[in-house]
Coordinates of C-alpha atoms in Angstrom, one line a residue:
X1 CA -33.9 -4.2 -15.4
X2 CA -36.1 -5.9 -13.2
X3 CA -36.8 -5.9 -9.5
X4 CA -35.2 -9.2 -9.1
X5 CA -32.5 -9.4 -5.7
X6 CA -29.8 -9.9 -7.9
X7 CA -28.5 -9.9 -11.5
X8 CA -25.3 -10.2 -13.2
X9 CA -24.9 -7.7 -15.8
X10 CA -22.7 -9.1 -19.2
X11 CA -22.2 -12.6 -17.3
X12 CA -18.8 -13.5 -19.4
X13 CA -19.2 -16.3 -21.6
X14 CA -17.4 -20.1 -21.9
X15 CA -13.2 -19.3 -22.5
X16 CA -14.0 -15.3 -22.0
X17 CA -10.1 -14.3 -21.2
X18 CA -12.2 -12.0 -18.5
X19 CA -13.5 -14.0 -15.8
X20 CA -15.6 -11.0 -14.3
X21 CA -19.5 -9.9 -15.0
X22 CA -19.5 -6.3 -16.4
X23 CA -21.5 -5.5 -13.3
X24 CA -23.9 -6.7 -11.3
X25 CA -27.3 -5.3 -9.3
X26 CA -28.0 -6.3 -5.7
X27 CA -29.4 -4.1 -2.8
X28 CA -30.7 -0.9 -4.5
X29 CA -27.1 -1.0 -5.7
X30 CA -25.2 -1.5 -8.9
X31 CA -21.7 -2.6 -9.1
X32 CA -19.0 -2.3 -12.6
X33 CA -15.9 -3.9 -12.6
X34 CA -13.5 -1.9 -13.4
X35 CA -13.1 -1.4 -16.9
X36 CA -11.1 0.9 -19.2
X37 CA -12.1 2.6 -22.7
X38 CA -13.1 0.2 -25.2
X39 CA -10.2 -0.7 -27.8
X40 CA -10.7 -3.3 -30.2
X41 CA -8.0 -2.6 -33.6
X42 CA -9.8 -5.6 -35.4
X43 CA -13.0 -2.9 -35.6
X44 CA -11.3 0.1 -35.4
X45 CA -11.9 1.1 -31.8
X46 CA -9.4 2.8 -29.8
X47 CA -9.2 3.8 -26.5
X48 CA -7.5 6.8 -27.3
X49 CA -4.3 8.1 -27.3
X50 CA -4.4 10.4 -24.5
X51 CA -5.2 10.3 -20.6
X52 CA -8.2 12.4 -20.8
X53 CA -8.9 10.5 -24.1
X54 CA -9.1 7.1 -22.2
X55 CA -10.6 8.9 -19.0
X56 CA -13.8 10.0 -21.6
X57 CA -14.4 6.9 -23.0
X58 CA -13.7 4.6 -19.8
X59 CA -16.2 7.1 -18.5
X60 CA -18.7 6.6 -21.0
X61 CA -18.4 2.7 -21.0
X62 CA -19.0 2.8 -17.8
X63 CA -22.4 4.8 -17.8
X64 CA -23.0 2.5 -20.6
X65 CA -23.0 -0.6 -18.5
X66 CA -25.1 1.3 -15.7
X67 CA -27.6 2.3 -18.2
X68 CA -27.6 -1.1 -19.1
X69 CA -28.1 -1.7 -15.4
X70 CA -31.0 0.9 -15.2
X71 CA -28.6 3.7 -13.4
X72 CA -26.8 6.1 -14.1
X73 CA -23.3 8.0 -14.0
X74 CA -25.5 10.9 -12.4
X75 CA -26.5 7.9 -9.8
X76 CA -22.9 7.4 -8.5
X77 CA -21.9 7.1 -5.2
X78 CA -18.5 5.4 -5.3
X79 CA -15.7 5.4 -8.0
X80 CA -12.5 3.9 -7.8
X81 CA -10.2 5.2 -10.5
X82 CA -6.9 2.9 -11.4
X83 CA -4.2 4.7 -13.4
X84 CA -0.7 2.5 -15.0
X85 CA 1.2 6.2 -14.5
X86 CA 1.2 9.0 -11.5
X87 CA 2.0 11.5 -14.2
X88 CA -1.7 11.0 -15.6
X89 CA -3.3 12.1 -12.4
X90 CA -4.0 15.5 -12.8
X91 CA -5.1 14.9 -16.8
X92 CA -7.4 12.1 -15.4
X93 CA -8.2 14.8 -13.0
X94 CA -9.5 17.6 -15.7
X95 CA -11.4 15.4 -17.6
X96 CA -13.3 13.4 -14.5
X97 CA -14.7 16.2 -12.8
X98 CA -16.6 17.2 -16.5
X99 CA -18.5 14.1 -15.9
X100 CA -20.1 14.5 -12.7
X101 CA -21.2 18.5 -12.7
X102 CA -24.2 17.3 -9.7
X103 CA -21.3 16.6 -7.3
X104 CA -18.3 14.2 -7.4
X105 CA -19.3 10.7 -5.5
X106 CA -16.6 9.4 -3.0
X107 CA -13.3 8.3 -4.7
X108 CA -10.1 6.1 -4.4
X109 CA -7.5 6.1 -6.7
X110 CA -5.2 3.2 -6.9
X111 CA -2.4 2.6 -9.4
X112 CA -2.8 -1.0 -11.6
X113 CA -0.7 -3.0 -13.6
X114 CA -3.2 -5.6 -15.3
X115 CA -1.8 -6.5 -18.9
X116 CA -3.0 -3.7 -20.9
X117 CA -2.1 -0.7 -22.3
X118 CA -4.8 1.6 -20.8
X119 CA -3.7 4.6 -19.0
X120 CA -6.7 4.6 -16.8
X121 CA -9.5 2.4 -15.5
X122 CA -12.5 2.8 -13.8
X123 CA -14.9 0.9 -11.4
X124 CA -17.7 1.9 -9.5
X125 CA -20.6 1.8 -7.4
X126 CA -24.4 3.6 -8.4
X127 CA -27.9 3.6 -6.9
X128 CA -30.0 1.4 -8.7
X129 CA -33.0 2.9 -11.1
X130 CA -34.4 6.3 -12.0
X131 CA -31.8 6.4 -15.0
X132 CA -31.3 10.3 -16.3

């Protein structure tokens, strides 16, 4: 990325049914959307079927689209988590800690009911640059 004030990151497109950026870089900072795991049945993508499934690959999209950003996971210093069902909490739980063995950034967990099917959800906040 470049060292320009501000960029959108995966600016949606005319009729996207998203209305959101994937993320976007101002400050020294990097903000994603919340998104969950990928699932498109068209390709043959799937989420996955479990909590700690959905948690891995919402995880991974999401250091994907900081990558993309020039951060990082590693860089994280915020993460909001959204889950549809209390009773995923402590699988979420197990499989989100795996992902951040330098320290665990501050976190909020909310519960969200946006018309999907995902279990869980993730959006965040990173420090800009030095990818690992």
């Amino acid at each position: 990325m470049n060292d320009t004030p501000f960029a959108i990151i995966g600016h949606p497109g005319p009729g996207e049914r998203r209305p959101f950026s994937r993320a976007t870089r101002a400050g020294g900072l990097v903000f994603v959307s919340g998104h969950s795991a990928p699932h498109d049945p068209a390709t043959g993508i799937d989420r996955g079927a479990t909590a700690a499934e959905q948690t891995r690959n919402a995880l991974a999209m999401v250091d994907s689209i900081l990558r993309e950003a020039g951060s990082s996971l590693d860089r994280a210093v915020q993460v909001t988590m959204l889950i549809t069902d209390p009773a995923d909490y402590a699988e979420c739980n197990a499989e989100y800690v795996t992902h951040f063995p330098n320290g665990l950034p501050a976190r909020h967990t909310a519960r969200f009911g946006v018309p999907t099917e995902a279990k869980v959800a993730f959006a965040c906040i990173a420090l800009a640059g030095d990818a690992s």
